[in-house]
Coordinates of C-alpha atoms in Angstrom, one line a residue:
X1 CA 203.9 91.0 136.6
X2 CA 203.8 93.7 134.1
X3 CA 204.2 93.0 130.3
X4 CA 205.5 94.8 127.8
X5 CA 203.9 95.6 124.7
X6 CA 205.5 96.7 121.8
X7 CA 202.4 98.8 120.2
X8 CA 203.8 99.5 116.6
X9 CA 202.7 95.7 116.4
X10 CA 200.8 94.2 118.7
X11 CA 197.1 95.3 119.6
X12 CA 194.4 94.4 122.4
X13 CA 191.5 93.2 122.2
X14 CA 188.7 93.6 124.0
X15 CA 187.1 90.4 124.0
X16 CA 184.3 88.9 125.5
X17 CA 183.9 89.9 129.6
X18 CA 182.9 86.6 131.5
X19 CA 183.6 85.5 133.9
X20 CA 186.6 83.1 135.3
X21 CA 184.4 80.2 136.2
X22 CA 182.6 80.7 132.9
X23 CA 185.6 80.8 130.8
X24 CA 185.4 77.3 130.8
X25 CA 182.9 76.1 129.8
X26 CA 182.6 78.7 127.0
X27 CA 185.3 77.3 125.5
X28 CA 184.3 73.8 125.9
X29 CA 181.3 74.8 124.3
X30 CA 182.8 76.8 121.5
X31 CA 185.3 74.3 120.9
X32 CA 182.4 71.7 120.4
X33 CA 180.5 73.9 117.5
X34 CA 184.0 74.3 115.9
X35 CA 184.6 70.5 115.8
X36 CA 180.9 69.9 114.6
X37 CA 181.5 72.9 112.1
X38 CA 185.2 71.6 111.0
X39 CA 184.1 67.4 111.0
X40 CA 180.6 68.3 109.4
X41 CA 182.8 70.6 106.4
X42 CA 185.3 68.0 105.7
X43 CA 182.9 65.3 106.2
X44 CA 180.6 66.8 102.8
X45 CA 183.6 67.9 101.4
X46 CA 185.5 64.2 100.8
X47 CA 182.4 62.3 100.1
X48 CA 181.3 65.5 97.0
X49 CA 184.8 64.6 96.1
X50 CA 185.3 61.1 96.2
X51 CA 181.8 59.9 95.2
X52 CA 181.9 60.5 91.5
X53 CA 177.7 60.7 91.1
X54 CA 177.9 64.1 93.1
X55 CA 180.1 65.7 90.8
X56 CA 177.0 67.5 89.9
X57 CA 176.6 71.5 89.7
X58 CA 174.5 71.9 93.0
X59 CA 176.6 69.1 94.8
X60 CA 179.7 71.2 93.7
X61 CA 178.5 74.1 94.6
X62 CA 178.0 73.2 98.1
X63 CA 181.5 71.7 98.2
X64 CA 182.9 75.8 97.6
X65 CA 180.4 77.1 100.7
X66 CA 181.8 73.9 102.3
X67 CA 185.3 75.2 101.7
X68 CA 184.4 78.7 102.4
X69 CA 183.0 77.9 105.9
X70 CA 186.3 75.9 107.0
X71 CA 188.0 79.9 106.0
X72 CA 185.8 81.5 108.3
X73 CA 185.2 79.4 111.1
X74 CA 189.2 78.7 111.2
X75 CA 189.8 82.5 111.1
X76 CA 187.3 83.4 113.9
X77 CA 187.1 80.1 116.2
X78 CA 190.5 78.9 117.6
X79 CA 191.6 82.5 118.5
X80 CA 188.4 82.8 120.1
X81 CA 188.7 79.8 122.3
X82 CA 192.3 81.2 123.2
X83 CA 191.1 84.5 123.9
X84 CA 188.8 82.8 127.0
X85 CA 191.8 81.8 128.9
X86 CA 193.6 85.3 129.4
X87 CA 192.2 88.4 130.7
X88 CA 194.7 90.5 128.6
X89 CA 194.2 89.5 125.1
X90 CA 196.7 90.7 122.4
X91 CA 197.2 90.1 118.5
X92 CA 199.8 91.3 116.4
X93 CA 198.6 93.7 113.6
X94 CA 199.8 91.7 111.1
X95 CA 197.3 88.7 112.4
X96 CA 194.8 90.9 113.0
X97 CA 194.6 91.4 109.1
X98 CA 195.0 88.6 108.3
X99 CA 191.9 87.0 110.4
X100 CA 190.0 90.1 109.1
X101 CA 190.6 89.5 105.9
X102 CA 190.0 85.7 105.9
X103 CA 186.4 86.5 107.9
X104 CA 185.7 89.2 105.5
X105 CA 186.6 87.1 102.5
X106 CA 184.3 84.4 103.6
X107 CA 181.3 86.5 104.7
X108 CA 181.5 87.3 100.5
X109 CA 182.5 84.5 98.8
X110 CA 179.6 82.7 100.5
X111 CA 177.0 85.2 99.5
X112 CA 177.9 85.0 96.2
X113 CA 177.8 81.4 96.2
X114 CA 174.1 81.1 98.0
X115 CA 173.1 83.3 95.0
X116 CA 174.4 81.5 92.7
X117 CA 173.2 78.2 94.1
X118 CA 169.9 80.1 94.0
X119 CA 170.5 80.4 90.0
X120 CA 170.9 76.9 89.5
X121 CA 168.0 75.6 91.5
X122 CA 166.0 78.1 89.1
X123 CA 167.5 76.5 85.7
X124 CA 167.5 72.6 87.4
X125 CA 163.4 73.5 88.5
X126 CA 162.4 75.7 85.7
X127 CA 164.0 74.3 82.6
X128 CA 165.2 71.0 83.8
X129 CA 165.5 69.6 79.3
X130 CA 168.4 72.5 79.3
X131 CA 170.0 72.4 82.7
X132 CA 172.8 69.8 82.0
X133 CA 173.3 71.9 78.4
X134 CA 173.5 75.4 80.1
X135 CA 174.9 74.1 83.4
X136 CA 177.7 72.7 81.9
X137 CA 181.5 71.8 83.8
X138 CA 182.8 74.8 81.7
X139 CA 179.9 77.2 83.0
X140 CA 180.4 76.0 86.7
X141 CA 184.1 76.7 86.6
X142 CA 183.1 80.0 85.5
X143 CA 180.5 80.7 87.7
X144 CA 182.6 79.4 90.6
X145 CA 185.7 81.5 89.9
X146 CA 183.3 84.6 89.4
X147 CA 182.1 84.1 93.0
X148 CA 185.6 83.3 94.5
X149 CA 187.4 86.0 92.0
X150 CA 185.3 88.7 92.5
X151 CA 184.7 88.5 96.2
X152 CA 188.8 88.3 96.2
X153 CA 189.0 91.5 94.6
X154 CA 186.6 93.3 96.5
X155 CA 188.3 92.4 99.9
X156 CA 191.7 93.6 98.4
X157 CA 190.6 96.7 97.7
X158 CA 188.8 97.4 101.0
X159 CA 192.1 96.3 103.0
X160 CA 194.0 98.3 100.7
X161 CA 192.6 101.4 101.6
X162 CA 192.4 100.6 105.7
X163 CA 196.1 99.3 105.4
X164 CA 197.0 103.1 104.1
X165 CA 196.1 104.6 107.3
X166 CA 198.3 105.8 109.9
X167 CA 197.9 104.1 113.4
X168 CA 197.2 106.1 116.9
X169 CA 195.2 103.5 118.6
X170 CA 196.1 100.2 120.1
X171 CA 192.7 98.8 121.2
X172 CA 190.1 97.1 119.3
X173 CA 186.5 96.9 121.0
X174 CA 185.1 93.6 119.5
X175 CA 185.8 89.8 120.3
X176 CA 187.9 89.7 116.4
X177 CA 189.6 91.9 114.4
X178 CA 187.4 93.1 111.2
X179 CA 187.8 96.3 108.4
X180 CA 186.1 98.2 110.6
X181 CA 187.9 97.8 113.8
X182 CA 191.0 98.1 111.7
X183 CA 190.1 101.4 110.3
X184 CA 188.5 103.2 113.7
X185 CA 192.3 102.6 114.8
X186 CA 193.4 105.4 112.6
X187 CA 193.1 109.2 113.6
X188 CA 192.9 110.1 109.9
X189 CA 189.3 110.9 107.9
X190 CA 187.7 107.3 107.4
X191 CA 185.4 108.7 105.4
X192 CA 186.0 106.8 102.2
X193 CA 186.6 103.5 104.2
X194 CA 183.5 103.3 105.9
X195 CA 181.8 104.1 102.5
X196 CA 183.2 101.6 100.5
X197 CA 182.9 99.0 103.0
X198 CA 178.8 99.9 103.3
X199 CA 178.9 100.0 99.8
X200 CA 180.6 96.2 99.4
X201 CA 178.2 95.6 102.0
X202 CA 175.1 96.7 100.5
X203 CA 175.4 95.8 96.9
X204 CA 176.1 92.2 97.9
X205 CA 173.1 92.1 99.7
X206 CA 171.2 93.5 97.0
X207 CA 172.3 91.7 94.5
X208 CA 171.6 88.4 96.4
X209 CA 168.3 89.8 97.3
X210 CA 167.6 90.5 93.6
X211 CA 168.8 87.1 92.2
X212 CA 167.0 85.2 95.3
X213 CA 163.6 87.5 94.8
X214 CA 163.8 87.0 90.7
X215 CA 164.6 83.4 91.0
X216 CA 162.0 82.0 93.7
X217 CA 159.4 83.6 92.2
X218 CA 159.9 82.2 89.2
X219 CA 160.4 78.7 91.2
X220 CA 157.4 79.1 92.7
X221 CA 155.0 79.7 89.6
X222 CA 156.9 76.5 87.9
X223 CA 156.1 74.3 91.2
X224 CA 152.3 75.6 91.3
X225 CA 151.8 74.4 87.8
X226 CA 153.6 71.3 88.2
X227 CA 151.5 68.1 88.5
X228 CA 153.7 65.6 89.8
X229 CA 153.5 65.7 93.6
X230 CA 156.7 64.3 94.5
X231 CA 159.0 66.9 92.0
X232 CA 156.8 69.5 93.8
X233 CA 158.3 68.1 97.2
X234 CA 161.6 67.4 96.5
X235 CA 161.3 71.4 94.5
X236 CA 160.4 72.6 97.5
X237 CA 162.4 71.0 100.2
X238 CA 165.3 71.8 98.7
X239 CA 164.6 75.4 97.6
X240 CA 163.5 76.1 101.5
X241 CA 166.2 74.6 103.2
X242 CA 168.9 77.1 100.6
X243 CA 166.5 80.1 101.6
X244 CA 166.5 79.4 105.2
X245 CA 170.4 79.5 105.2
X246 CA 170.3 82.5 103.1
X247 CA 168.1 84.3 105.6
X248 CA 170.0 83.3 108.9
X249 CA 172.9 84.3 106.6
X250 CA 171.6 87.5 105.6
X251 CA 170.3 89.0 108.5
X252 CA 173.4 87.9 110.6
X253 CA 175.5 90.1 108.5
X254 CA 173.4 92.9 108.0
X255 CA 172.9 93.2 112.0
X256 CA 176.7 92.9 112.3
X257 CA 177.5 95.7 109.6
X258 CA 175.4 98.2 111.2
X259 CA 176.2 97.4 115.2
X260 CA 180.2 97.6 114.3
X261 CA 179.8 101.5 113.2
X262 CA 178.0 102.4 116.1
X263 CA 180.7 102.8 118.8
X264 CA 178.4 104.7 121.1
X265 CA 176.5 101.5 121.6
X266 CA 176.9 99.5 124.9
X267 CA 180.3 97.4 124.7
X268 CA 178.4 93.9 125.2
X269 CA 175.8 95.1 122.9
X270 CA 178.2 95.4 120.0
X271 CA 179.8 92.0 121.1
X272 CA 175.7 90.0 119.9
X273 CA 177.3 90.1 116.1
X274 CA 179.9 87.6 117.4
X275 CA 177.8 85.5 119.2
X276 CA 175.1 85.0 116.1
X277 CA 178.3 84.3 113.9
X278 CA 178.7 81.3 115.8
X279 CA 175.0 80.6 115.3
X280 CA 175.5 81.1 112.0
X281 CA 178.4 78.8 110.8
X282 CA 176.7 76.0 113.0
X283 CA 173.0 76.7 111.3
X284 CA 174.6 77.0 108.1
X285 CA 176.7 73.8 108.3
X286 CA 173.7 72.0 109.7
X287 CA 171.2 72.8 107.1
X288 CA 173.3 71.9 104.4
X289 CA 173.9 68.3 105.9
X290 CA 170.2 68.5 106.4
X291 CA 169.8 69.3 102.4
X292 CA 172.0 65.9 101.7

């Protein structure tokens, strides 16, 4: 039975290639990370809210990556498990930006908020007589908005300057849509598209890297010269367990930046940056529950 298509609007996917007798229980299985990811979110989420001795800087903190995790895994997830039970997979192109944007949005927003969780473990560890008079609810606010505002704007601009290009393609080779599957469906010079979003790419890492670098070295001096064992502990558990997500974090997005703008690579190949996303939402949502 032949459909048709209208392709002004609608666009194929590629997907993942498995299988019809594994399409099952790939989507059992992602359905089950997706309910852990979704239940574990909420979970930490109402009891930050609700339990009024967490209304704490690093407590609220972890309610926004809480929040931003929910965005992403809702963006990615659901069409995912859909997209296993069809062997023609289309989106329309105004869904496709959307999901793009909300993936993108979350991939930035979070980083900004693991670095600034890093800056408060610094002042809490550090100088721990000034952290409730520097850390204040005013600063938080601020600091929270930064990290949500500016990662806002940064997205807008990069889909501003893909939604500007004219279409000739139909057919997107990854699992979801993203920037850069968006913009590799033009015919026009890309150029300043695939620049920006490196350059988005890049100085968020690098500033994270900075931040994390400056502040757990200075962590780690302040918990060699401390003398109470158990602040040392606690010190230490915590600051691991935020640099381990940062890490699984990091290098998840870094790998997936650079295997999307190499089309010449083998189709499954480019398809791992999807696969250790859904690593990554479950290791990040674990750890964090881990942390509490």
């Amino acid at each position: 039975m032949n459909t048709t298509i209208d392709d002004s609007s609608m666009l194929s996917l590629e997907g993942f290639i498995v299988s019809p007798e594994a399409a099952h229980p790939l989507l059992l299985l992602t359905l089950a990370a997706y309910l852990v990811i979704f239940i574990g979110n909420v979970t930490v989420f109402s009891v930050i809210v609700f339990q009024k001795n967490l209304h704490e800087p690093m407590y609220l903190m972890i309610c926004n990556m809480s929040v931003c995790d929910l965005i992403g895994s809702t963006a990615l997830m659901p069409r995912l498990m859909a997209d296993f039970l069809t062997e023609v997979r289309y989106i329309s192109y105004a869904a496709c930006v959307i999901q793009a944007f909300c993936i993108h949005f979350y991939s930035s927003a979070a980083q900004l908020i693991l670095t600034l969780m890093a800056y408060d473990r610094y002042i809490a560890i550090c100088d721990p007589l000034r952290y409730n008079s520097i850390m204040t609810t005013s600063t938080l606010v601020k600091l929270c908005s930064l990290a949500w505002g500016g990662a806002f704007v940064l997205i807008i601009i990069l889909f501003a300057l893909t939604l500007r290009l004219p279409r000739c393609r139909s057919r997107i080779g990854h699992a979801y849509c993203s920037n850069a599957a968006l913009f590799l469906l033009s015919c026009a010079d890309t150029t300043v598209n695939n620049i920006y979003g490196l350059f988005i790419s890049f100085f968020l890492i690098g500033l994270s890297f900075l931040v994390i670098v400056w502040t757990y070295s200075k962590i780690l001096i302040t918990c060699l010269y401390k003398r109470q064992s158990s602040s040392k502990s606690k010190a230490i558990h915590t600051c691991a367990t935020h640099l381990t997500v940062y890490i699984i974090f990091e290098f998840t997005l870094l790998f997936t930046v650079i295997m999307q703008r190499f089309q010449n690579v083998n189709p499954n190949a480019r398809k791992i940056p999807e696969c250790r996303e859904l690593q990554a939402f479950m290791e990040v949502t674990i750890s964090r529950l881990v942390t509490n």
